[in-house]
Each structure stands twice: as C-alpha cells, then as structure tokens.
XYZ file of C-alpha atoms in Angstrom:
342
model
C 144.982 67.236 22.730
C 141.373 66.296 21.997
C 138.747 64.764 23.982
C 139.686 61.370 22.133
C 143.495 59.910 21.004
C 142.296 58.426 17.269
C 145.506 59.852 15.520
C 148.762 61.652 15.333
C 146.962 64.140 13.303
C 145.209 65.709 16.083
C 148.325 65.646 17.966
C 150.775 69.148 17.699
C 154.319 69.011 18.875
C 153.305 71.296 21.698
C 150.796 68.382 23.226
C 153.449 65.788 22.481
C 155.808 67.292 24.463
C 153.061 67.407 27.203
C 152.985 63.883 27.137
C 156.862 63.319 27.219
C 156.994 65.156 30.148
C 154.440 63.531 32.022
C 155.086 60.252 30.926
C 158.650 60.983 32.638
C 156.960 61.979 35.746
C 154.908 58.636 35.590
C 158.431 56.610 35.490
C 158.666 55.902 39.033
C 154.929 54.892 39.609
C 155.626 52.390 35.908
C 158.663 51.139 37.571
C 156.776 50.070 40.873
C 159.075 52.674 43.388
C 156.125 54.438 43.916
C 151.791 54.299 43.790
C 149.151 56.356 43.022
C 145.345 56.166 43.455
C 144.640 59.294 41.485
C 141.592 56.979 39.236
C 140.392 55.623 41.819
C 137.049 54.783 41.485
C 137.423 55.465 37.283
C 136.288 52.268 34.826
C 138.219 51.362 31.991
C 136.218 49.743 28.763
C 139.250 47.938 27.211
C 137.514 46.669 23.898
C 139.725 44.562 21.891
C 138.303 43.141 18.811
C 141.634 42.035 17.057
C 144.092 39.314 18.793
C 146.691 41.470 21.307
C 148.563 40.876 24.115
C 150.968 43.497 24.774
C 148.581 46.357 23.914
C 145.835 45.208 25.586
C 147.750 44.106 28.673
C 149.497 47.559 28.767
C 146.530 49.967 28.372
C 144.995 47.471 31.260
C 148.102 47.809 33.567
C 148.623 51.450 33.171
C 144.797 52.429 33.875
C 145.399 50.019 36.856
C 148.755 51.766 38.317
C 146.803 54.973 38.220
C 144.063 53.269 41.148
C 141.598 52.752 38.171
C 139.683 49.221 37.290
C 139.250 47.606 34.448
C 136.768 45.673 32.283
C 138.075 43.564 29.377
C 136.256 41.878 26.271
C 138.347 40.307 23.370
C 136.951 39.322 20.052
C 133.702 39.400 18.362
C 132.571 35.996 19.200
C 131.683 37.045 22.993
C 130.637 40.709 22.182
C 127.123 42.202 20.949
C 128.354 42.848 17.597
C 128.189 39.113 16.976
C 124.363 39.655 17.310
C 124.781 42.496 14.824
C 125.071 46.080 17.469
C 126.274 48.446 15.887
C 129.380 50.769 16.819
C 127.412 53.342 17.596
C 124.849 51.231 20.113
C 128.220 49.599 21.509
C 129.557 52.966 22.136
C 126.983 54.371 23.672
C 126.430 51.176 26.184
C 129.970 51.216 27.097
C 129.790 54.645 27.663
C 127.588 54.102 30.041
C 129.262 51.678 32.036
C 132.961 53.671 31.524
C 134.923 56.398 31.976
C 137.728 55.903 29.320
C 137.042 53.343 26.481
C 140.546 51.948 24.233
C 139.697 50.368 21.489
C 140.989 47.900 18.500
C 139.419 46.682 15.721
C 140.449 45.375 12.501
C 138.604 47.638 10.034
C 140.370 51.133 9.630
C 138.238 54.288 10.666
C 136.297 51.864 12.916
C 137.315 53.773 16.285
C 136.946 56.775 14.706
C 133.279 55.719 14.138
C 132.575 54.594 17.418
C 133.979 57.540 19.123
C 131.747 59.989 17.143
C 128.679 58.746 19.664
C 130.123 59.445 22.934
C 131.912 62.323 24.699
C 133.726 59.705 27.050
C 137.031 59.427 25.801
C 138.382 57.259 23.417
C 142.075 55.979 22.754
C 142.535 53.928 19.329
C 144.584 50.979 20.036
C 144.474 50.045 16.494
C 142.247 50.553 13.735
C 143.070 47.477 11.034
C 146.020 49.281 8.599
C 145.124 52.475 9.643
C 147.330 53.568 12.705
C 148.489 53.164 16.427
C 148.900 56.422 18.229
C 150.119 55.095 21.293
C 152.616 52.986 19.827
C 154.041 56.060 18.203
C 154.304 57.895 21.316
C 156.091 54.856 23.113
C 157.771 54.701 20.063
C 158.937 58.639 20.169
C 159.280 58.458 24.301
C 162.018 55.153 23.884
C 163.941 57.192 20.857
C 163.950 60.112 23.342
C 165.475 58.312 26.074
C 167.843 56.404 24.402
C 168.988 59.615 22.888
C 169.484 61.175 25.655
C 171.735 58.726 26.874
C 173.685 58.419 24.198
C 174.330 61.998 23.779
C 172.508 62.510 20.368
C 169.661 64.794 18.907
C 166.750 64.261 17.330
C 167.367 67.374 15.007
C 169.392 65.801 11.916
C 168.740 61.947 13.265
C 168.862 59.252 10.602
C 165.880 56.767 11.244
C 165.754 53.746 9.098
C 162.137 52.067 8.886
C 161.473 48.486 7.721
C 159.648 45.748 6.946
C 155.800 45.699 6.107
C 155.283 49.822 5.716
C 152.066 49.350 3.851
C 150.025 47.638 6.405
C 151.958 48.156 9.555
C 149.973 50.666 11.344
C 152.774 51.711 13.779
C 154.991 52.930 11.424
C 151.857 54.863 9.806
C 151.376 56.720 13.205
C 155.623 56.988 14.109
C 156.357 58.425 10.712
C 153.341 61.252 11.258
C 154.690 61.842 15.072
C 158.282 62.435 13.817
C 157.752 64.589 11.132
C 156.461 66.993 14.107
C 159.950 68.201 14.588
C 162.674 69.575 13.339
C 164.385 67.774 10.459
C 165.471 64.420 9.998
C 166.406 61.940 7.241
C 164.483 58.786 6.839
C 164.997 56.198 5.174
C 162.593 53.183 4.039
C 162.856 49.595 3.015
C 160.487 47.610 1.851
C 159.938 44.223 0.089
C 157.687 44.816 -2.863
C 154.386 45.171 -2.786
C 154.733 46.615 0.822
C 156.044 49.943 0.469
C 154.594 52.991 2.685
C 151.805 54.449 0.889
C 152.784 58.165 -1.418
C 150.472 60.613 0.962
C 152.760 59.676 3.812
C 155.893 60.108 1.953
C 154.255 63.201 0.294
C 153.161 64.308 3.876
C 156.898 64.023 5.526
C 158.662 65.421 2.656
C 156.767 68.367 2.586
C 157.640 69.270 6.366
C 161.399 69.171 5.332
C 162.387 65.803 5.645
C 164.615 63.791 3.397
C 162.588 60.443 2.665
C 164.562 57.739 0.560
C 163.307 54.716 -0.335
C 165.316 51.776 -1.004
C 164.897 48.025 -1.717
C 167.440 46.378 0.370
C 169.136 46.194 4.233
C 172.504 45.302 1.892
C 173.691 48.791 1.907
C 175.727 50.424 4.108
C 173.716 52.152 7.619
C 177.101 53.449 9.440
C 175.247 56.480 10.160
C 171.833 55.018 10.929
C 170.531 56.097 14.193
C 167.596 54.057 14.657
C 166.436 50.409 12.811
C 162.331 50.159 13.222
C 161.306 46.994 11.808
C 158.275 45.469 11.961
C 156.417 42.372 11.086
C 154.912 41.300 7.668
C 151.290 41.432 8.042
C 149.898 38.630 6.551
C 146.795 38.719 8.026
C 145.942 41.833 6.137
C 147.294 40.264 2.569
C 144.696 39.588 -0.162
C 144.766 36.072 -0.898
C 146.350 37.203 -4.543
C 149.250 38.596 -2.331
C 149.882 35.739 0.370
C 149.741 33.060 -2.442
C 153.531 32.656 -3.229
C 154.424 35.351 -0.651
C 157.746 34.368 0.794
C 160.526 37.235 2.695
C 164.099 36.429 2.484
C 166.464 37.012 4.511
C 167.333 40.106 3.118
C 164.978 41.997 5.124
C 166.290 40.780 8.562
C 167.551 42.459 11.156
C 169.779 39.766 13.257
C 173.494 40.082 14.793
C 174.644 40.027 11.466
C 173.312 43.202 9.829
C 174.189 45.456 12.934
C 178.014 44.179 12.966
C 178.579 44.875 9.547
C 175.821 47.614 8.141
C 175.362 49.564 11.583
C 177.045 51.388 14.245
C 177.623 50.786 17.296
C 175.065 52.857 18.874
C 172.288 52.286 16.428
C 169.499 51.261 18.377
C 166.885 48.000 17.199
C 163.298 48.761 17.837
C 160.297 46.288 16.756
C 156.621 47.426 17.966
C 156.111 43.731 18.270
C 155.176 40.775 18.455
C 158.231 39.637 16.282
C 157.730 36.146 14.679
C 160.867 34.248 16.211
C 160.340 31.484 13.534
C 163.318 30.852 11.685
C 161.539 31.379 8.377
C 159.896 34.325 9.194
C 163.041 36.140 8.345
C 161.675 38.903 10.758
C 164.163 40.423 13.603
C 166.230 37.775 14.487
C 166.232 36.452 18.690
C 170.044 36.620 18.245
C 170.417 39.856 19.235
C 168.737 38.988 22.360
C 171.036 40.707 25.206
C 172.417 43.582 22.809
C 172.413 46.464 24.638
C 171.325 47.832 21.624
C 168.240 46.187 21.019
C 165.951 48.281 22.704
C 162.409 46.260 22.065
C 162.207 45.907 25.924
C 163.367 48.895 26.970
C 160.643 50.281 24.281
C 157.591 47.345 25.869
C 157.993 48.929 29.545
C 157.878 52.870 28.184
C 154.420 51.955 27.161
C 153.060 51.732 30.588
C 154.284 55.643 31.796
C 153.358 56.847 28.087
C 150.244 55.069 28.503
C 149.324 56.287 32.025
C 150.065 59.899 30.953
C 147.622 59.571 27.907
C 145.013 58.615 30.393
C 146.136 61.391 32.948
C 145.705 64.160 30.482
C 142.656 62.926 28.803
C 140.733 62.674 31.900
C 142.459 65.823 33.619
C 144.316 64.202 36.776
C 147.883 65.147 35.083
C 148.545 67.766 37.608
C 147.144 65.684 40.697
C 150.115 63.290 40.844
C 152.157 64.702 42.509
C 150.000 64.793 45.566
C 148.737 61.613 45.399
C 152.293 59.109 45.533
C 153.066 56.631 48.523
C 156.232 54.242 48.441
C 155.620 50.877 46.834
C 155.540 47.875 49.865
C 156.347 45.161 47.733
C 158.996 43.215 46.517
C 160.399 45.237 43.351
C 163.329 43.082 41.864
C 166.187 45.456 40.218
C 166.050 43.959 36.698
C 162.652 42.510 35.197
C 164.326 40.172 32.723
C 167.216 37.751 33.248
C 169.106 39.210 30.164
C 168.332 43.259 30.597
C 171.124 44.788 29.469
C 172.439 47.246 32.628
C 173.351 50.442 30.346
C-alpha cells in the first residue's frame, strides 16, 4: 500500500489481504477484551467537510483504541477555507500539527489534491461521488466473515448491488475492491438515471466478471449471496433531477423482498445512514433483528478495518502483539438490545 489510502486503485489483492489479516488481529482490541497503546503519543487530523457521523466517529474511535488522540473539525463554516485557504495551505498546516490526516469533502479528487502537499499520510473518507476506500474494505472484511460462517466462497459469489450506483461512492470503491479476486457474478439495479457509470462496468467485466444490469428487485434472487443497497443521494442531484424525483417501492429492500426473492442466507448490507422514513422507500427497519441483516455486524468491522489501515500506514502493524493488556472495564456481551446471537 501507498503512503496515502485515496483509492482502491492503489490497492492490489496482495495488500488487501494484509489488511484482512490484521484487521482480524485488531478484533479483540475493537471488541474492548483487550488494549493497546501502540500510537501513543500519535495526532489524528480528522477533517470532515461533508455531514458524517458514523465515519467520522469510527476513524476517531479506531485511532483512539490504538493509544492515539484526536483532533476533529466538521464543516467549512468553522475551518480556514471559509476565509478562502487553500487545500494545499490546509494540508500543509495540518501536517504540521498531525501524524495521520482522514479526510472528506464533497468535491471528488479533493483529497487527492490535498494529499499531493504532504508526505503525512492521508486516508480519503470520502471525496463527493468519487469513492470510499474504507468503506469498501469494511465492506469486503463483513462479506468475508459472514462467509466464513456460512460456509461459502467468494470465488463464484453472486453479489447483488442497489440503489443510487451513480453517486454512491461506496459502491464505486466495493465494486473496484471485488473485482480483485477471483470471479464473481454481479448484478446491478438501478432506478433510472442512477445507474453505475460504463468505465466501472467496463473495468469489472474485463477482469472476468459477469456484470448484469437490470431495472427491477421483482425478479427472482434465490441464488443471491449478498443485497448492498444504498441510499439515493439527493444531495448530489442537479436540481433538473430532484424536481419530480420520487423512488417507489420497487427498489426496497424490507422483510418482504428477502422472504420471497432471496434465500435464506443472503445477507442485507447498507453502508449507511439508511433513511428510515416511510417514503424514502430505502431499506426498510423491518428487518431489524434478521439475523441476516448484517448492517451492524458490518458498522462495528469498521473500527478493526479501520485501526489496521492506520497500523500499516504508519508501520506499528507488527508491534501489536507486544503491546496488549486486558480491558478493566465493564464490556457488556451484546452492544445492541436486538443483536442477533449467530
């Protein structure tokens, strides 16, 4: 891996793997059994310019459970670039003042830009449209583990992606990660107007995947391995495109659809937040307590995925080990009243 996370792209299957494995060894310091102060001493920038909560919180938490600190700034309004800084004066400041730097920002290639001035390293936490690296590898870590305890393989896997694939930048970044490996059929559905965009398509097909596209969750998805659906981005629509702009319930994934289209196995995941409005038509609260929604399960792999990305960028990866106590406080068994015990 580089000395910055901006994109799949300048991830290989080989450093992927890398992460999976120490994400897996981060599990027990994630799940509060055990600590480590292995950044101690080490500043995290967390720059958010774009609302976030789980991101944000998650990069923040992770950097913490590794004995790191953290300083925070959210939106323009209370940052320099309100005055007019530029990314690269903001970059360089900040790198000044931190060790790691995540960053979000509502115009695509922004973080790219900003991490061209420094050699501190640089995770993208969201660049506008553009993608979400670590949401694809929390993304690729859950599918791993739920896998692996259902008996299945990735090899041959049938992943079914929906919802907004033209502006959701998690599926832009999961789509790139999984075409890494070995063969897989995937299948996408879109309402108009919101399809994901021809290089990506071109880009998967061309490593020997079967890409379909269709138009509808009506069909039958008996075989379906994994539903990703995500949220319509309306903050990204032109105002040509949110004038009129209504989803039906056609494209949502509620108790309903997994009864009758899916198996039993097939596993729900949502990079969230999912609009719980009724109208929204986006996935449904319903299945809240099927063990096969896996949206939680997928929230809490961010923090070991996360703390590995931080591990390996700033070379402590193989100092863990020697640097875990016990946890001594109260840890309950379940974090939410309605976990599913699998």
């Amino acid at each position: 891996m580089s000395r910055h996370l901006l994109s799949v792209d300048s991830l290989t299957r080989d450093s992927v793997n890398h992460l999976m494995h120490v994400a897996a060894r981060m599990e027990p310091i994630a799940q509060r059994r055990q600590v480590t102060r292995v950044l101690e001493g080490a500043v995290l920038g967390n720059l958010f310019f774009e609302a976030s909560t789980r991101t944000r919180v998650s990069f923040h938490a992770a950097f913490c459970r590794l004995g790191g600190s953290v300083c925070d700034t959210t939106g323009f309004t209370f940052s320099s670039m309100a005055k007019g800084e530029s990314l690269y004066d903001t970059s360089r400041v900040m790198s000044g003042y931190c060790d790691a730097i995540v960053m979000r920002h509502p115009d695509q290639g922004s973080v790219a830009e900003f991490a061209a001035a420094t050699h501190v390293p640089v995770i993208n936490g969201g660049d506008g449209p553009g993608e979400h690296p670590s949401q694809a590898l929390l993304d690729f870590y859950t599918i791993d583990k739920e896998f692996t305890r259902l008996g299945k393989k990735l090899a041959g896997a049938h992943v079914l992606l929906t919802g907004d694939l033209k502006y959701g930048r998690t599926v832009h970044s999961l789509i790139k990660l999984l075409s890494l490996y070995d063969p897989m059929r995937i299948t996408l559905v879109a309402p108009p107007g919101l399809e994901m965009p021809d290089y990506l398509i071109d880009l998967v097909a061309s490593r020997g995947h079967r890409v379909e596209q269709r138009t509808s969750l009506a069909d039958d998805y008996a075989d379906v391995d994994v539903v990703y659906t995500t949220r319509i981005q309306k903050e990204r629509f032109t105002a040509e495109m949110s004038e009129g702009f209504s989803l039906s319930r056609d494209f949502t994934v509620d108790r309903a659809f997994m009864d009758k289209r899916c198996g039993r196995d097939t596993i729900v995941m949502h990079p969230l937040p999912r609009d719980s409005r009724s109208e929204a038509n986006d996935l449904d609260v319903d299945l809240n307590g099927d063990p096969r929604l896996a949206i939680f399960r997928q929230t809490d792999n961010g923090i070991p995925v996360r703390m590995a990305i931080f591990a390996t960028l700033l070379q402590v990866d193989e100092l863990i080990e020697k640097d875990l106590r016990p946890v001594r406080w109260f840890v309950p068994e379940r974090v939410g009243v309605d976990d599913s015990a699998l």
